[in-house]
């Protein structure tokens, strides 16, 4: 089996290298012609990030803080959000920056709460110029065992909340003729997989939203400088996907990525005005080969080999271990209280 995986890795690399070399040659030609990313002064930008209490949202906030932007941080995890705020303020203070960081407790699945808090942000900081709907949710259950409330929350967080946010902040961006909307989707929003069906569906919705919104802005405001970006990362080492990271195979071909790397790529997407970014970049070529060159049965076999036929089992195991740990800590606390 190891020899088979080694042979597959060799074939994939053999196919990918010409694409990589062609892209590198094209990129160097653009640099030689003097093409550079758009100079961005983030000091006069107000960035709103949802799901900023931990994981990718925190790294995005830290990346924008290093760039000097003012931040509006939205999350329902108040403790985590305050920790993100303190880390961002420390960065800004070290730079002697006058930018500000405010935290807000918002359930982004509630449209009324989103609209109300949008007004508070405008009053506290000013008009948002960079919107990053990053908040995400996955139940870790299959469609037939997932509760209706979990399904509603999955679509509420992943699909509907970006729509509420766009309705709240896009009108100002269009009037001011400046702004960036950065939708954080997933590779699973471009290429479907088995297992978390509702999560995959919700991320397909966010990719479709980005493409449709981009076309609509171009149709109704042909000369608008408002940009729509969609970031589609592979599995990251975050609290949401920690149960999967130790069960994914072929990481030498498609490595699990860090949220800090994704956050950096978000700023690059804004500066280079990239519409749709798949991370890591090699996945774009691998997906092209899987969709248009390999037979369907081989593509599915490779997907099953990478993630297993029952990838959600990892979530159940992690949840059971987490539950056991919580019960153990509770028992120790009760025992200590009885002793005291």
mmCIF file of N, CA and C in Angstrom, residues 17 22 68 70 74 91 96 122-123 125 145 148 163 171 196 204-205 223 231 235 237 250 263 291 302 304 315 318 331:
data_model
loop_
_atom_site.group_PDB
_atom_site.id
_atom_site.type_symbol
_atom_site.label_atom_id
_atom_site.label_comp_id
_atom_site.label_asym_id
_atom_site.label_seq_id
_atom_site.Cartn_x
_atom_site.Cartn_y
_atom_site.Cartn_z
ATOM 1 N N UNK A 17 3.752 19.708 -11.753
ATOM 2 C CA UNK A 17 4.926 20.558 -11.946
ATOM 3 C C UNK A 17 4.829 21.437 -13.191
ATOM 4 N N UNK A 22 4.558 26.872 -15.196
ATOM 5 C CA UNK A 22 3.898 27.837 -16.081
ATOM 6 C C UNK A 22 3.395 29.040 -15.281
ATOM 7 N N UNK A 68 -2.398 47.742 10.805
ATOM 8 C CA UNK A 68 -2.769 49.055 11.330
ATOM 9 C C UNK A 68 -4.229 49.422 11.231
ATOM 10 N N UNK A 70 -8.364 49.595 12.130
ATOM 11 C CA UNK A 70 -9.277 49.544 13.263
ATOM 12 C C UNK A 70 -10.191 48.338 13.090
ATOM 13 N N UNK A 74 -16.787 40.579 16.170
ATOM 14 C CA UNK A 74 -18.096 40.019 16.524
ATOM 15 C C UNK A 74 -17.962 38.538 16.858
ATOM 16 N N UNK A 91 -0.554 44.684 19.765
ATOM 17 C CA UNK A 91 0.139 44.901 18.489
ATOM 18 C C UNK A 91 0.066 46.376 18.090
ATOM 19 N N UNK A 96 2.558 52.150 18.085
ATOM 20 C CA UNK A 96 2.103 53.519 18.380
ATOM 21 C C UNK A 96 0.975 53.944 17.450
ATOM 22 N N UNK A 122 -21.081 51.564 13.402
ATOM 23 C CA UNK A 122 -20.961 52.820 12.662
ATOM 24 C C UNK A 122 -20.835 54.001 13.616
ATOM 25 N N UNK A 123 -21.565 53.954 14.738
ATOM 26 C CA UNK A 123 -21.499 55.025 15.732
ATOM 27 C C UNK A 123 -20.164 55.000 16.483
ATOM 28 N N UNK A 125 -17.127 53.374 15.631
ATOM 29 C CA UNK A 125 -15.887 53.389 14.856
ATOM 30 C C UNK A 125 -15.982 54.157 13.543
ATOM 31 N N UNK A 145 -28.566 11.827 10.918
ATOM 32 C CA UNK A 145 -28.488 11.841 12.381
ATOM 33 C C UNK A 145 -28.409 13.260 12.936
ATOM 34 N N UNK A 148 -32.596 18.909 13.484
ATOM 35 C CA UNK A 148 -33.091 20.018 12.674
ATOM 36 C C UNK A 148 -32.497 21.346 13.140
ATOM 37 N N UNK A 163 -25.291 37.093 4.238
ATOM 38 C CA UNK A 163 -26.298 37.887 3.528
ATOM 39 C C UNK A 163 -26.772 39.050 4.396
ATOM 40 N N UNK A 171 -24.493 48.908 1.155
ATOM 41 C CA UNK A 171 -24.959 50.209 0.640
ATOM 42 C C UNK A 171 -23.963 51.344 0.858
ATOM 43 N N UNK A 196 -20.079 15.490 6.045
ATOM 44 C CA UNK A 196 -20.859 16.633 6.562
ATOM 45 C C UNK A 196 -21.663 17.305 5.451
ATOM 46 N N UNK A 204 -21.169 25.651 -0.307
ATOM 47 C CA UNK A 204 -21.491 25.874 -1.716
ATOM 48 C C UNK A 204 -22.333 27.146 -1.864
ATOM 49 N N UNK A 205 -23.220 27.356 -0.914
ATOM 50 C CA UNK A 205 -24.063 28.556 -0.961
ATOM 51 C C UNK A 205 -23.224 29.819 -0.842
ATOM 52 N N UNK A 223 -18.461 50.769 -12.636
ATOM 53 C CA UNK A 223 -17.157 51.348 -12.315
ATOM 54 C C UNK A 223 -16.879 51.337 -10.813
ATOM 55 N N UNK A 231 -12.545 33.162 -0.132
ATOM 56 C CA UNK A 231 -11.390 32.374 0.302
ATOM 57 C C UNK A 231 -11.864 30.966 0.623
ATOM 58 N N UNK A 235 -8.615 21.903 5.047
ATOM 59 C CA UNK A 235 -8.711 21.686 6.494
ATOM 60 C C UNK A 235 -7.624 22.477 7.211
ATOM 61 N N UNK A 237 -5.883 23.767 11.098
ATOM 62 C CA UNK A 237 -5.672 23.342 12.480
ATOM 63 C C UNK A 237 -6.352 24.341 13.415
ATOM 64 N N UNK A 250 -2.385 11.288 3.187
ATOM 65 C CA UNK A 250 -1.763 11.964 2.038
ATOM 66 C C UNK A 250 -1.492 13.442 2.313
ATOM 67 N N UNK A 263 -4.959 33.673 6.967
ATOM 68 C CA UNK A 263 -5.157 35.092 7.256
ATOM 69 C C UNK A 263 -4.253 35.963 6.379
ATOM 70 N N UNK A 291 -11.400 16.407 -11.738
ATOM 71 C CA UNK A 291 -12.686 16.663 -12.393
ATOM 72 C C UNK A 291 -12.676 16.339 -13.882
ATOM 73 N N UNK A 302 -9.755 8.054 -4.310
ATOM 74 C CA UNK A 302 -8.734 8.900 -3.704
ATOM 75 C C UNK A 302 -9.313 9.722 -2.554
ATOM 76 N N UNK A 304 -11.858 8.898 -0.673
ATOM 77 C CA UNK A 304 -12.072 7.983 0.446
ATOM 78 C C UNK A 304 -10.755 7.641 1.137
ATOM 79 N N UNK A 315 -15.194 13.075 14.561
ATOM 80 C CA UNK A 315 -15.916 14.055 15.367
ATOM 81 C C UNK A 315 -16.576 13.388 16.571
ATOM 82 N N UNK A 318 -13.975 12.506 19.141
ATOM 83 C CA UNK A 318 -13.500 13.704 19.823
ATOM 84 C C UNK A 318 -14.542 14.208 20.813
ATOM 85 N N UNK A 331 -16.194 15.923 38.334
ATOM 86 C CA UNK A 331 -16.084 15.025 39.490
ATOM 87 C C UNK A 331 -14.979 15.486 40.432
#
